[in-house]
CSV table of C-alpha atoms and ligand atoms in Angstrom, one decimal:
chain,number,residue,atom,x,y,z
A,15,MET,CA,0.0,0.1,0.0
A,16,ARG,CA,1.0,3.6,-0.2
A,17,ILE,CA,0.6,5.2,3.2
A,18,LEU,CA,0.7,8.9,4.3
A,19,VAL,CA,2.2,9.5,7.8
A,20,THR,CA,1.7,13.1,9.0
A,21,GLY,CA,4.1,14.0,11.8
A,22,GLY,CA,6.2,11.2,10.5
A,23,ALA,CA,9.5,12.7,11.7
A,24,GLY,CA,8.5,12.7,15.3
A,25,PHE,CA,8.8,10.4,18.0
A,26,LEU,CA,5.9,8.0,17.2
A,27,GLY,CA,5.8,8.9,13.5
A,28,SER,CA,9.4,7.8,12.8
A,29,ASN,CA,8.9,4.5,14.6
A,30,LEU,CA,5.7,4.1,12.6
A,31,CYS,CA,7.4,4.8,9.3
A,32,THR,CA,10.1,2.3,10.0
A,33,ARG,CA,7.6,-0.3,10.8
A,34,LEU,CA,5.6,0.4,7.6
A,35,ILE,CA,8.7,0.3,5.4
A,36,ASN,CA,9.8,-2.9,7.0
A,37,ASP,CA,6.4,-4.3,6.2
A,38,GLY,CA,7.0,-3.5,2.5
A,39,HIS,CA,4.7,-0.5,2.2
A,40,GLU,CA,5.5,2.9,0.3
A,41,VAL,CA,5.6,5.5,2.9
A,42,ILE,CA,5.1,9.4,2.4
A,43,CYS,CA,6.2,11.3,5.5
A,44,LEU,CA,4.9,14.7,6.0
A,45,ASP,CA,6.1,17.0,8.5
A,46,ASN,CA,6.9,20.7,9.3
A,47,PHE,CA,9.6,19.7,11.8
A,48,PHE,CA,8.3,21.7,14.6
A,49,THR,CA,9.2,18.7,17.1
A,50,GLY,CA,10.2,16.2,14.5
A,51,ARG,CA,13.9,15.6,13.3
A,52,LYS,CA,15.4,14.5,10.2
A,53,ALA,CA,17.8,12.4,12.3
A,54,ASN,CA,14.5,10.4,13.3
A,55,ILE,CA,14.2,9.2,9.7
A,56,ALA,CA,17.7,9.5,8.3
A,57,HIS,CA,18.0,5.7,8.1
A,58,LEU,CA,15.0,5.7,5.6
A,59,LEU,CA,15.9,8.5,3.2
A,60,ASP,CA,17.8,6.2,0.8
A,61,ASN,CA,14.9,3.8,0.6
A,62,PRO,CA,13.2,4.1,-2.8
A,63,ARG,CA,9.7,3.3,-0.9
A,64,PHE,CA,10.0,6.3,1.3
A,65,GLU,CA,9.4,9.9,0.6
A,66,LEU,CA,9.7,13.0,2.9
A,67,VAL,CA,7.7,16.2,2.3
A,68,ARG,CA,8.1,19.2,4.4
A,69,HIS,CA,4.5,20.6,4.8
A,70,ASP,CA,2.3,22.0,7.4
A,71,VAL,CA,-0.9,19.9,8.1
A,72,THR,CA,-2.9,23.2,8.5
A,73,ASP,CA,-2.4,23.8,4.7
A,74,PRO,CA,-4.2,21.5,2.3
A,75,PHE,CA,-2.4,18.5,0.6
A,76,LYS,CA,-3.1,15.9,-1.9
A,77,PHE,CA,-1.6,12.6,-2.4
A,78,GLU,CA,-2.9,9.3,-4.0
A,79,VAL,CA,-2.7,7.0,-0.9
A,80,ASP,CA,-4.5,4.0,0.5
A,81,GLN,CA,-4.1,4.9,4.2
A,82,ILE,CA,-3.3,8.0,6.1
A,83,TYR,CA,-2.1,8.0,9.7
A,84,ASN,CA,-2.6,11.5,11.1
A,85,LEU,CA,0.1,12.0,13.9
A,86,ALA,CA,0.9,15.7,13.3
A,87,CYS,CA,0.7,17.6,16.6
A,88,PRO,CA,3.1,18.5,19.2
A,89,ALA,CA,2.5,16.2,22.2
A,90,SER,CA,4.4,17.4,25.0
A,91,PRO,CA,3.2,20.4,27.3
A,92,PRO,CA,6.2,22.6,26.5
A,93,HIS,CA,5.8,22.2,23.0
A,94,TYR,CA,2.0,22.4,22.7
A,95,GLN,CA,1.9,25.5,25.0
A,96,TYR,CA,4.6,27.2,23.1
A,97,ASN,CA,2.1,28.5,20.5
A,98,PRO,CA,-1.4,27.2,21.8
A,99,ILE,CA,-3.4,28.8,19.1
A,100,LYS,CA,-1.4,27.0,16.5
A,101,THR,CA,-1.7,23.7,18.4
A,102,THR,CA,-5.5,23.8,18.2
A,103,LYS,CA,-5.3,24.8,14.5
A,104,THR,CA,-2.9,21.7,14.0
A,105,SER,CA,-5.3,19.5,15.6
A,106,VAL,CA,-8.5,20.8,14.0
A,107,MET,CA,-7.4,21.8,10.4
A,108,GLY,CA,-5.0,18.8,10.3
A,109,ALA,CA,-8.0,16.7,10.9
A,110,ILE,CA,-10.0,18.5,8.5
A,111,ASN,CA,-7.4,18.1,5.8
A,112,CYS,CA,-6.8,14.5,6.3
A,113,LEU,CA,-10.4,13.8,6.3
A,114,GLY,CA,-10.9,15.8,3.2
A,115,LEU,CA,-8.1,13.9,1.3
A,116,ALA,CA,-9.4,10.4,2.7
A,117,LYS,CA,-12.8,11.3,1.3
A,118,ARG,CA,-11.5,12.3,-2.1
A,119,VAL,CA,-9.1,9.4,-2.6
A,120,LYS,CA,-11.2,6.8,-0.4
A,121,ALA,CA,-8.2,6.2,1.9
A,122,ARG,CA,-8.6,4.7,5.5
A,123,VAL,CA,-7.7,7.4,7.8
A,124,PHE,CA,-6.2,7.0,11.5
A,125,GLN,CA,-6.4,9.6,14.1
A,126,ALA,CA,-3.7,9.5,16.9
A,127,SER,CA,-6.0,10.9,19.6
A,128,THR,CA,-4.9,10.9,23.3
A,129,SER,CA,-5.8,9.9,26.9
A,130,GLU,CA,-5.9,13.7,27.5
A,131,VAL,CA,-9.4,13.6,26.1
A,132,TYR,CA,-10.3,12.1,29.4
A,133,GLY,CA,-8.8,15.2,31.1
A,134,ASP,CA,-8.5,14.7,35.0
A,135,PRO,CA,-10.6,11.4,35.0
A,136,GLN,CA,-13.2,10.7,37.7
A,137,VAL,CA,-13.5,7.0,36.4
A,138,HIS,CA,-10.5,4.7,36.9
A,139,PRO,CA,-9.3,3.0,34.7
A,140,GLN,CA,-10.8,4.9,31.8
A,141,PRO,CA,-13.0,2.9,29.3
A,142,GLU,CA,-13.7,4.3,25.8
A,143,GLU,CA,-17.2,5.0,27.1
A,144,TYR,CA,-16.0,7.7,29.5
A,145,TRP,CA,-16.5,11.3,28.3
A,146,GLY,CA,-13.9,12.8,30.3
A,147,ASN,CA,-13.5,15.7,32.7
A,148,VAL,CA,-11.7,18.4,30.7
A,149,ASN,CA,-11.1,22.0,31.6
A,150,PRO,CA,-11.9,23.9,28.4
A,151,ILE,CA,-10.1,27.2,29.2
A,152,GLY,CA,-6.9,26.0,31.0
A,153,LYS,CA,-3.2,25.9,29.6
A,154,ARG,CA,-3.7,22.3,28.5
A,155,SER,CA,-7.0,22.9,26.7
A,156,CYS,CA,-5.4,23.7,23.3
A,157,TYR,CA,-4.1,20.3,23.1
A,158,ASP,CA,-7.0,18.4,25.0
A,159,GLU,CA,-9.9,20.3,23.3
A,160,GLY,CA,-8.1,20.3,20.0
A,161,LYS,CA,-7.8,16.5,20.1
A,162,ARG,CA,-11.5,16.3,21.2
A,163,CYS,CA,-12.6,18.4,18.4
A,164,ALA,CA,-10.6,16.3,15.9
A,165,GLU,CA,-12.4,13.1,17.3
A,166,THR,CA,-15.7,15.0,16.7
A,167,LEU,CA,-14.6,15.7,13.0
A,168,PHE,CA,-13.5,12.1,12.5
A,169,PHE,CA,-16.9,10.8,13.6
A,170,ASP,CA,-19.0,13.4,11.6
A,171,TYR,CA,-17.0,12.5,8.4
A,172,HIS,CA,-17.7,9.0,9.2
A,173,ARG,CA,-21.4,9.3,9.8
A,174,GLU,CA,-22.0,12.0,7.1
A,175,ASN,CA,-19.5,11.0,4.4
A,176,LYS,CA,-18.7,7.4,5.1
A,177,VAL,CA,-15.3,8.0,5.6
A,178,ASP,CA,-13.3,4.9,6.7
A,179,ILE,CA,-11.9,6.2,10.1
A,180,ARG,CA,-9.8,4.7,12.9
A,181,VAL,CA,-9.6,6.7,16.1
A,182,ILE,CA,-7.1,5.5,18.7
A,183,ARG,CA,-6.7,7.1,22.2
A,184,ILE,CA,-2.9,6.8,23.0
A,185,PHE,CA,-1.7,6.7,26.6
A,186,ASN,CA,1.9,7.8,27.6
A,187,THR,CA,4.3,6.0,25.5
A,188,TYR,CA,8.2,6.1,25.6
A,189,GLY,CA,11.2,4.8,23.6
A,190,PRO,CA,13.8,5.6,21.2
A,191,HIS,CA,13.4,9.0,19.2
A,192,MET,CA,11.6,10.9,22.1
A,193,LEU,CA,13.3,14.4,22.4
A,194,SER,CA,15.4,14.8,25.4
A,195,ASN,CA,14.2,18.3,26.4
A,196,ASP,CA,10.5,18.3,25.9
A,197,GLY,CA,9.4,17.6,29.4
A,198,ARG,CA,8.0,14.2,29.2
A,199,VAL,CA,8.6,12.3,32.4
A,200,VAL,CA,10.5,9.2,31.0
A,201,SER,CA,12.9,11.2,29.0
A,202,ASN,CA,13.2,13.9,31.7
A,203,PHE,CA,14.3,11.2,34.4
A,204,ILE,CA,16.6,9.4,32.0
A,205,VAL,CA,18.4,12.5,30.8
A,206,GLN,CA,18.7,13.9,34.4
A,207,ALA,CA,20.0,10.5,35.6
A,208,LEU,CA,22.6,10.2,32.7
A,209,GLY,CA,23.8,13.6,33.3
A,210,GLY,CA,24.1,12.9,36.9
A,211,GLU,CA,21.7,15.6,37.8
A,212,ASP,CA,19.0,15.0,40.5
A,213,ILE,CA,15.7,13.7,39.3
A,214,THR,CA,12.8,16.2,39.7
A,215,ILE,CA,9.5,14.8,40.7
A,216,TYR,CA,6.5,17.2,40.6
A,217,GLY,CA,4.3,17.0,43.8
A,218,ASP,CA,4.9,14.0,46.3
A,219,GLY,CA,5.5,11.4,43.5
A,220,SER,CA,2.4,9.4,44.4
A,221,GLN,CA,0.5,10.2,41.2
A,222,THR,CA,0.5,7.4,38.9
A,223,ARG,CA,0.9,6.9,35.1
A,224,SER,CA,1.0,3.9,32.9
A,225,PHE,CA,3.9,3.7,30.3
A,226,CYS,CA,3.8,1.7,27.0
A,227,TYR,CA,6.9,1.0,25.1
A,228,VAL,CA,6.8,2.3,21.5
A,229,ASP,CA,7.1,-1.0,19.8
A,230,ASP,CA,4.0,-2.2,21.6
A,231,LEU,CA,2.0,0.7,20.8
A,232,ILE,CA,3.1,0.6,17.1
A,233,GLU,CA,2.0,-2.9,16.8
A,234,GLY,CA,-1.5,-1.8,18.2
A,235,PHE,CA,-1.6,1.0,15.6
A,236,VAL,CA,-1.0,-1.6,12.7
A,237,ARG,CA,-3.4,-4.2,14.0
A,238,PHE,CA,-6.1,-1.6,14.4
A,239,MET,CA,-5.6,0.0,11.1
A,240,ASP,CA,-5.8,-3.4,9.3
A,241,GLN,CA,-8.9,-4.7,10.9
A,242,THR,CA,-12.6,-3.9,9.9
A,243,GLU,CA,-14.5,-4.8,12.9
A,244,ILE,CA,-14.3,-1.5,14.8
A,245,VAL,CA,-13.6,2.3,13.9
A,246,GLY,CA,-12.9,3.3,17.6
A,247,PRO,CA,-12.3,5.2,19.6
A,248,MET,CA,-10.1,2.6,21.1
A,249,ASN,CA,-7.6,2.8,23.9
A,250,CYS,CA,-4.0,2.0,23.4
A,251,GLY,CA,-1.5,1.9,26.3
A,252,ASN,CA,-0.1,-0.1,29.0
A,253,PRO,CA,-2.3,-0.8,32.0
A,254,GLY,CA,0.6,-1.4,34.2
A,255,GLU,CA,0.4,1.6,36.8
A,256,PHE,CA,3.5,3.2,38.4
A,257,THR,CA,3.9,6.0,40.6
A,258,MET,CA,6.3,8.8,39.6
A,259,LEU,CA,8.4,7.7,42.6
A,260,GLN,CA,8.5,4.1,41.3
A,261,LEU,CA,9.6,5.2,37.8
A,262,ALA,CA,12.4,7.5,39.2
A,263,GLU,CA,13.7,4.6,41.1
A,264,ALA,CA,13.6,2.2,38.3
A,265,VAL,CA,15.5,4.7,36.1
A,266,LEU,CA,18.2,5.2,38.8
A,267,ARG,CA,18.5,1.4,39.2
A,268,GLU,CA,19.0,1.0,35.5
A,269,VAL,CA,21.4,4.1,35.0
A,270,GLY,CA,23.3,3.8,38.4
A,271,GLY,CA,25.2,7.1,39.3
A,272,LYS,CA,24.7,9.5,42.2
A,273,SER,CA,21.5,11.3,41.2
A,274,LYS,CA,19.0,11.9,44.1
A,275,ILE,CA,15.3,12.5,43.8
A,276,VAL,CA,13.9,16.0,44.5
A,277,HIS,CA,10.3,17.3,44.6
A,278,LYS,CA,8.8,20.5,43.0
A,279,PRO,CA,5.1,21.8,43.1
A,280,LEU,CA,2.6,20.3,40.9
A,281,PRO,CA,1.7,22.3,37.5
A,282,ALA,CA,-1.7,23.3,36.8
A,283,ASP,CA,-4.2,20.6,35.7
A,284,ASP,CA,-1.8,17.8,36.1
A,285,PRO,CA,-3.9,14.7,36.4
A,286,LYS,CA,-3.5,12.6,39.4
A,287,GLN,CA,-4.1,9.2,37.9
A,288,ARG,CA,-4.3,7.8,34.4
A,289,LYS,CA,-4.5,4.2,33.2
A,290,PRO,CA,-6.1,2.8,30.2
A,291,ASP,CA,-8.8,0.1,30.2
A,292,ILE,CA,-7.6,-1.8,27.1
A,293,SER,CA,-10.2,-4.8,27.2
A,294,LEU,CA,-11.5,-3.6,23.6
A,295,ALA,CA,-7.9,-3.9,22.2
A,296,ARG,CA,-7.5,-7.1,23.8
A,297,ARG,CA,-10.8,-8.5,22.6
A,298,VAL,CA,-10.8,-7.1,19.1
A,299,LEU,CA,-7.1,-7.0,18.2
A,300,LYS,CA,-5.8,-9.7,20.5
A,301,TRP,CA,-3.3,-7.1,21.5
A,302,GLU,CA,-1.7,-6.4,24.8
A,303,PRO,CA,1.7,-4.8,25.6
A,304,GLN,CA,4.6,-7.4,25.7
A,305,ILE,CA,7.6,-5.3,26.9
A,306,PRO,CA,8.0,-4.8,30.6
A,307,LEU,CA,8.9,-1.4,31.9
A,308,GLU,CA,12.5,-2.5,33.0
A,309,GLU,CA,13.2,-3.9,29.5
A,310,GLY,CA,11.7,-0.7,27.7
A,311,LEU,CA,13.7,1.5,30.0
A,312,ARG,CA,16.9,-0.4,29.2
A,313,ARG,CA,16.3,0.2,25.4
A,314,THR,CA,15.3,3.7,25.9
A,315,ILE,CA,18.4,4.5,28.0
A,316,ALA,CA,20.7,2.7,25.4
A,317,TYR,CA,19.2,5.1,22.9
A,318,PHE,CA,19.9,8.3,25.0
A,319,ARG,CA,23.3,7.2,25.7
A,320,THR,CA,24.0,7.4,21.9
A,321,GLN,CA,22.5,10.9,22.0
A,322,ALA,CA,25.0,12.3,24.6
B,487,LIG,N1,3.8,10.1,22.7
B,487,LIG,C1,2.8,9.9,23.4
B,487,LIG,O1,2.8,9.4,24.6
B,487,LIG,C2,1.4,10.3,22.9
B,487,LIG,C3,0.4,10.2,23.8
B,487,LIG,C4,-1.0,10.6,23.3
B,487,LIG,C5,-1.0,11.0,22.0
B,487,LIG,N2,0.0,11.2,21.2
B,487,LIG,C6,-0.2,11.8,19.9
B,487,LIG,O2,0.5,11.0,18.8
B,487,LIG,C7,1.0,11.9,17.8
B,487,LIG,C8,2.7,11.9,17.8
B,487,LIG,O3,3.1,12.3,19.0
B,487,LIG,P1,4.7,12.1,19.3
B,487,LIG,O4,4.8,11.7,20.7
B,487,LIG,O5,5.4,11.3,18.3
B,487,LIG,O6,5.0,13.6,19.4
B,487,LIG,P2,6.2,14.4,18.5
B,487,LIG,O7,6.1,15.8,18.9
B,487,LIG,O8,7.5,13.8,18.5
B,487,LIG,O9,5.7,14.2,17.0
B,487,LIG,C9,4.7,15.2,16.3
B,487,LIG,C10,5.3,15.3,14.9
B,487,LIG,O10,4.3,16.2,14.3
B,487,LIG,C11,5.0,17.3,13.5
B,487,LIG,N3,4.1,18.4,13.5
B,487,LIG,C12,3.7,19.2,14.4
B,487,LIG,N4,2.9,20.3,14.0
B,487,LIG,C13,2.8,20.1,12.7
B,487,LIG,C14,2.2,20.7,11.6
B,487,LIG,N5,1.4,21.8,11.9
B,487,LIG,N6,2.3,20.2,10.4
B,487,LIG,C15,3.1,19.1,10.1
B,487,LIG,N7,3.6,18.3,11.1
B,487,LIG,C16,3.6,18.9,12.4
B,487,LIG,C17,6.1,17.6,14.3
B,487,LIG,O11,7.2,18.2,13.7
B,487,LIG,C18,6.6,16.1,14.8
B,487,LIG,O12,7.3,15.5,13.9
B,487,LIG,C19,0.6,13.4,18.3
B,487,LIG,O13,-0.6,13.6,17.5
B,487,LIG,C20,0.2,13.1,19.9
B,487,LIG,O14,-0.8,14.1,20.1
B,487,LIG,C21,1.3,10.7,21.6
């Protein structure tokens, strides 16, 4: 197949492009390099089945493709809050442009949505039926509400125009090609530990998160995209739950060194708990994460050592 990946030079996008090329597809990677990097896809540039296009998803585009994976959007708080209006535009206009193209060329189109659509959840773990508890006017809203609006557009194009959609809600994912400085907790901890600095925990460290290793997530993407039973929304992530303190200790064990754990105040709207209910993915895709946290951390730390 010929497959368009928007945001293909980013963390998840570059891992997805590699997987699709390895599966024998032709891949068009579209990216404006806001948070993506050529280095993430450098290993694909010589492949005749791979094409790189510098373009912004907020401007219309046309490609003859069979599938579209829409991943373009900065995903970490410092990047999506850098220009919040642009973040909402990227989610909303990017979705409209992908859906318009999918409608025109009859492509199946995948939306990388997020667990942030659940906001600070009052239901735990979060099943897909939960509508969420989101602040519409806070600093995180440009991302959360942009992604919620993108989901709305996907389902309206599906209902009104029979566009063949797949909407996935991604929970925290980590692995090679994450940026070292974007404020995501796994990369933060690893970079601090490798640099011999203290590890910063916001709050008392009792808030929990679940972490999925990127290869597991990408396997979920491909299985979801290639089945015809459900269109989503479908949660994808690792239900194994860890406190920030446990994560910091696991990183310290793996890296060694003299770093200590220090605490700072919690940022606004930081969710206390987030954990996916993945029963739907288990049942329909026969999918669940295979890579335990220690193994995933080992591989991610090995990657960050090469970046030093
Ligand atoms: N990594 C996670 O844990 C996670 C969790 C939930 C959802 N997601 C979603 O998955 C997708 C990919 O996330 P990621 O972690 O790889 O983030 P990332 O920031 O590494 O990748 C995003 C990519 O999109 C590109 N981009 C941003 N704005 C663009 C625009 N206007 N036009 C074209 N390209 C643009 C960036 O340059 C980058 O390459 C995002 O949509 C994100 O919201 C990720």
